[in-house]
Short mmCIF file of C-alpha atoms in Angstrom, two decimals:
data_model
loop_
_atom_site.label_atom_id
_atom_site.label_comp_id
_atom_site.label_asym_id
_atom_site.label_seq_id
_atom_site.Cartn_x
_atom_site.Cartn_y
_atom_site.Cartn_z
CA UNK T 1 12.19 -20.80 3.83
CA UNK T 2 14.73 -18.03 4.28
CA UNK T 3 15.51 -16.59 8.04
CA UNK T 4 15.06 -13.06 6.57
CA UNK T 5 11.77 -11.27 5.99
CA UNK T 6 11.22 -9.44 2.78
CA UNK T 7 8.46 -6.71 2.63
CA UNK T 8 7.04 -5.46 -1.02
CA UNK T 9 5.35 -2.79 -0.83
CA UNK T 10 3.73 -1.31 -4.19
CA UNK T 11 1.76 1.68 -4.53
CA UNK T 12 -1.21 1.45 -6.69
CA UNK T 13 -0.91 2.26 -10.35
CA UNK T 14 -2.49 5.41 -11.74
CA UNK T 15 -6.43 5.99 -11.10
CA UNK T 16 -8.94 7.46 -12.78
CA UNK T 17 -8.73 10.41 -10.38
CA UNK T 18 -5.06 10.51 -10.57
CA UNK T 19 -5.27 11.04 -14.61
CA UNK T 20 -8.10 13.99 -13.86
CA UNK T 21 -5.64 15.54 -11.04
CA UNK T 22 -8.23 15.29 -8.36
CA UNK T 23 -7.95 14.50 -4.55
CA UNK T 24 -9.09 10.84 -4.09
CA UNK T 25 -8.98 9.98 -0.77
CA UNK T 26 -11.20 6.99 0.40
CA UNK T 27 -13.31 7.67 -2.85
CA UNK T 28 -13.26 4.09 -4.05
CA UNK T 29 -12.30 4.85 -7.89
CA UNK T 30 -10.63 2.25 -10.40
CA UNK T 31 -7.66 2.24 -12.11
CA UNK T 32 -7.08 4.02 -14.95
CA UNK T 33 -5.84 2.26 -18.23
CA UNK T 34 -2.39 3.33 -17.57
CA UNK T 35 -2.62 2.06 -13.62
CA UNK T 36 -3.50 -1.07 -15.11
CA UNK T 37 -0.47 -1.43 -17.48
CA UNK T 38 1.74 -0.21 -14.60
CA UNK T 39 0.01 -3.33 -12.61
CA UNK T 40 1.16 -5.45 -14.89
CA UNK T 41 4.63 -4.37 -15.69
CA UNK T 42 5.23 -4.41 -11.69
CA UNK T 43 3.81 -7.74 -11.97
CA UNK T 44 6.33 -9.09 -14.39
CA UNK T 45 8.92 -7.35 -12.42
CA UNK T 46 8.23 -9.29 -9.44
CA UNK T 47 6.84 -12.54 -11.36
CA UNK T 48 9.65 -14.59 -9.91
CA UNK T 49 9.23 -13.67 -6.18
CA UNK T 50 7.39 -16.03 -3.89
CA UNK T 51 4.96 -14.38 -1.58
CA UNK T 52 3.55 -15.91 1.45
CA UNK T 53 0.74 -13.80 1.96
CA UNK T 54 -0.37 -10.35 1.14
CA UNK T 55 -2.22 -7.24 2.33
CA UNK T 56 -4.17 -4.50 0.86
CA UNK T 57 -6.48 -1.67 1.71
CA UNK T 58 -10.41 -1.92 1.08
CA UNK T 59 -10.15 0.09 -1.66
CA UNK T 60 -10.57 -1.35 -5.39
CA UNK T 61 -7.46 0.73 -7.09
CA UNK T 62 -5.29 -1.08 -4.52
CA UNK T 63 -6.71 -4.64 -4.93
CA UNK T 64 -6.86 -4.56 -8.38
CA UNK T 65 -3.27 -3.65 -8.51
CA UNK T 66 -2.47 -6.54 -6.24
CA UNK T 67 -4.48 -9.04 -8.56
CA UNK T 68 -2.62 -7.89 -11.53
CA UNK T 69 0.78 -8.42 -9.88
CA UNK T 70 -0.61 -11.82 -8.92
CA UNK T 71 -1.43 -13.02 -12.47
CA UNK T 72 1.96 -12.67 -13.71
CA UNK T 73 3.34 -14.62 -10.82
CA UNK T 74 4.87 -17.87 -11.73
CA UNK T 75 4.24 -19.26 -7.95
CA UNK T 76 0.49 -17.64 -7.10
CA UNK T 77 -1.89 -19.77 -8.96
CA UNK T 78 -4.72 -19.38 -6.51
CA UNK T 79 -5.93 -17.00 -3.26
CA UNK T 80 -8.05 -16.63 -0.56
CA UNK T 81 -9.46 -13.05 0.64
CA UNK T 82 -9.60 -12.51 4.36
CA UNK T 83 -11.73 -9.34 4.78
CA UNK T 84 -10.57 -7.81 8.09
CA UNK T 85 -14.16 -6.62 9.61
CA UNK T 86 -15.72 -10.22 9.05
CA UNK T 87 -12.75 -12.17 9.45
CA UNK T 88 -14.40 -14.80 11.75
CA UNK T 89 -16.92 -15.46 8.70
CA UNK T 90 -14.47 -15.60 5.78
CA UNK T 91 -12.11 -18.05 7.84
CA UNK T 92 -14.83 -20.34 9.05
CA UNK T 93 -14.04 -23.37 7.09
CA UNK T 94 -12.65 -26.73 8.01
CA UNK T 95 -8.69 -26.40 6.40
CA UNK T 96 -7.46 -29.14 4.26
CA UNK T 97 -4.35 -30.31 2.63
CA UNK T 98 -5.03 -28.30 -0.75
CA UNK T 99 -5.56 -25.23 1.36
CA UNK T 100 -1.64 -24.85 1.99
CA UNK T 101 -1.19 -23.58 -1.82
CA UNK T 102 -3.69 -20.67 -1.49
CA UNK T 103 -2.23 -17.19 -0.87
CA UNK T 104 -3.93 -15.43 1.92
CA UNK T 105 -4.69 -11.80 1.08
CA UNK T 106 -5.78 -9.58 3.98
CA UNK T 107 -7.82 -6.93 3.25
CA UNK T 108 -8.13 -3.60 5.88
CA UNK T 109 -9.02 -0.20 6.01
CA UNK T 110 -6.21 0.71 8.25
CA UNK T 111 -4.32 0.49 4.82
CA UNK T 112 -6.60 2.94 2.94
CA UNK T 113 -4.85 6.06 1.76
CA UNK T 114 -5.26 9.29 3.78
CA UNK T 115 -8.71 10.67 4.11
CA UNK T 116 -8.86 14.15 2.60
CA UNK T 117 -12.23 15.38 3.62
CA UNK T 118 -13.73 18.49 2.06
CA UNK T 119 -10.84 18.10 -0.66
CA UNK T 120 -11.92 14.71 -1.78
CA UNK T 121 -13.43 14.95 -5.56
CA UNK T 122 -11.87 18.39 -5.80
CA UNK T 123 -9.45 18.93 -8.81
CA UNK T 124 -6.12 19.98 -7.14
CA UNK T 125 -5.61 23.57 -9.35
CA UNK T 126 -9.52 24.34 -8.55
CA UNK T 127 -8.46 23.95 -4.89
CA UNK T 128 -5.53 26.09 -4.96
CA UNK T 129 -7.69 28.64 -6.53
CA UNK T 130 -10.47 28.14 -3.94
CA UNK T 131 -8.01 28.00 -0.62
CA UNK T 132 -4.88 29.30 -1.90
CA UNK T 133 -1.93 27.56 -3.43
CA UNK T 134 0.21 27.76 0.04
CA UNK T 135 -2.84 26.45 2.08
CA UNK T 136 -3.21 23.29 -0.10
CA UNK T 137 0.35 23.06 -0.28
CA UNK T 138 0.63 22.95 3.45
CA UNK T 139 -2.33 20.50 3.85
CA UNK T 140 -0.74 18.06 1.17
CA UNK T 141 3.06 18.28 2.30
CA UNK T 142 2.80 19.00 6.11
CA UNK T 143 3.15 16.24 8.70
CA UNK T 144 0.54 17.02 11.26
CA UNK T 145 -2.04 19.68 9.55
CA UNK T 146 -5.11 17.82 8.14
CA UNK T 147 -7.31 19.39 5.33
CA UNK T 148 -10.75 20.48 6.50
CA UNK T 149 -12.46 17.36 7.78
CA UNK T 150 -9.50 15.01 6.66
CA UNK T 151 -6.41 13.09 8.07
CA UNK T 152 -2.77 14.65 8.05
CA UNK T 153 -0.29 11.99 7.40
CA UNK T 154 0.58 11.80 11.17
CA UNK T 155 -3.19 10.96 11.57
CA UNK T 156 -2.78 8.27 8.89
CA UNK T 157 0.57 6.95 10.79
CA UNK T 158 -1.28 6.44 13.65
CA UNK T 159 -3.79 3.88 12.40
CA UNK T 160 -1.19 2.25 9.75
CA UNK T 161 1.79 1.84 12.22
CA UNK T 162 0.02 -0.41 14.72
CA UNK T 163 -1.61 -2.41 11.80
CA UNK T 164 1.80 -3.03 10.51
CA UNK T 165 3.42 -4.01 14.15
CA UNK T 166 0.53 -6.81 15.14
CA UNK T 167 -0.30 -7.93 11.67
CA UNK T 168 2.77 -7.78 9.13
CA UNK T 169 5.72 -7.65 11.20
CA UNK T 170 5.27 -10.91 13.04
CA UNK T 171 5.23 -12.46 9.64
CA UNK T 172 8.59 -10.66 8.37
CA UNK T 173 10.41 -11.63 11.81
CA UNK T 174 9.50 -15.71 10.94
CA UNK T 175 11.33 -14.87 7.39
CA UNK T 176 8.43 -14.80 5.36
CA UNK T 177 7.73 -12.48 2.29
CA UNK T 178 4.87 -10.39 2.41
CA UNK T 179 3.81 -8.42 -0.31
CA UNK T 180 1.47 -4.82 0.38
CA UNK T 181 -0.60 -2.83 -2.49
CA UNK T 182 -1.69 -0.06 -0.69
CA UNK T 183 -1.46 3.86 -1.21
CA UNK T 184 0.80 6.73 -1.24
CA UNK T 185 0.08 8.32 2.05
CA UNK T 186 -0.64 5.17 3.79
CA UNK T 187 2.61 3.69 2.28
CA UNK T 188 4.62 6.83 3.06
CA UNK T 189 3.36 6.67 6.66
CA UNK T 190 4.89 2.89 6.96
CA UNK T 191 8.11 3.94 4.90
CA UNK T 192 8.85 6.62 7.46
CA UNK T 193 8.53 4.18 10.44
CA UNK T 194 10.51 1.72 8.62
CA UNK T 195 13.45 4.10 7.54
CA UNK T 196 13.32 6.20 10.60
CA UNK T 197 13.01 9.21 8.55
CA UNK T 198 12.31 12.66 10.12
CA UNK T 199 8.74 14.65 9.72
CA UNK T 200 10.82 16.95 7.18
CA UNK T 201 12.38 14.07 5.22
CA UNK T 202 9.27 12.13 4.63
CA UNK T 203 7.18 15.46 3.31
CA UNK T 204 9.43 15.35 0.07
CA UNK T 205 9.52 11.61 -0.13
CA UNK T 206 8.09 10.66 -3.84
CA UNK T 207 6.53 7.04 -4.29
CA UNK T 208 5.68 6.41 -7.82
CA UNK T 209 2.75 4.62 -8.49
CA UNK T 210 3.75 1.03 -9.67
CA UNK T 211 7.13 1.03 -8.48
CA UNK T 212 7.73 -1.64 -5.78
CA UNK T 213 10.19 -1.17 -2.79
CA UNK T 214 11.60 -4.23 -1.39
CA UNK T 215 13.09 -4.27 2.06
CA UNK T 216 14.94 -7.07 3.90
CA UNK T 217 14.96 -7.69 7.85
CA UNK T 218 16.87 -10.12 10.06
CA UNK T 219 14.85 -12.17 12.63
CA UNK T 220 15.26 -9.40 15.32
CA UNK T 221 13.59 -7.09 12.80
CA UNK T 222 16.69 -5.06 11.92
CA UNK T 223 16.45 -3.40 8.51
CA UNK T 224 19.24 -5.15 6.32
CA UNK T 225 18.66 -3.36 3.05
CA UNK T 226 16.18 -1.34 0.93
CA UNK T 227 16.11 -1.89 -3.07
CA UNK T 228 13.71 -0.30 -5.80
CA UNK T 229 13.76 -2.65 -8.49
CA UNK T 230 14.38 -0.75 -12.15
CA UNK T 231 11.65 -1.61 -14.70
CA UNK T 232 14.62 -1.57 -17.46
CA UNK T 233 15.03 -5.23 -16.22
CA UNK T 234 11.94 -6.64 -18.12
#
């Protein structure tokens, strides 16, 4: 095992509601066909990487993206899902040697997309007509102003960052390779923390669907480098 930890962040492929230009949040919609194809391409791009464990949200589109990535991977033939809220039940078994080859996938609501409250399900153009373009832009892009009944990016960070510190960071400090399949805003909140970005810098940060961001850390958790692999390498 390398002494350097590696964190691979992947935003899920395009969902059905992404394609329909709708606010999704915690509504559990599936990947669109294009999103499934994005996930497969990401899997091919990462096919030679060996993952020690993986994390994903409780939402279908992030999980399906993760499974498509793992299907293409040369080193992952089997895995076991650990559901955070019932982990004692799901991990209540006597381990045997065969279990060592299973990739553990941890599933947590803490990694869910930002909750969009009253905007969920609304077409974004229709929301601009209803509330005004400036107000919708403020809700989408400000750091600490939530939409009606929903979460701001700041509120999303308040659940994502503590989860990262307690559940993911210790593995990176041990030199492990961790794959995270999640969402645009939960990952933006994490990226803001990892790269020490300001509130202003993170507002314009774009995280394309299906595009992996790879971070490398030393044992003291100092960020060594970041790279975004190109699909032209396929």
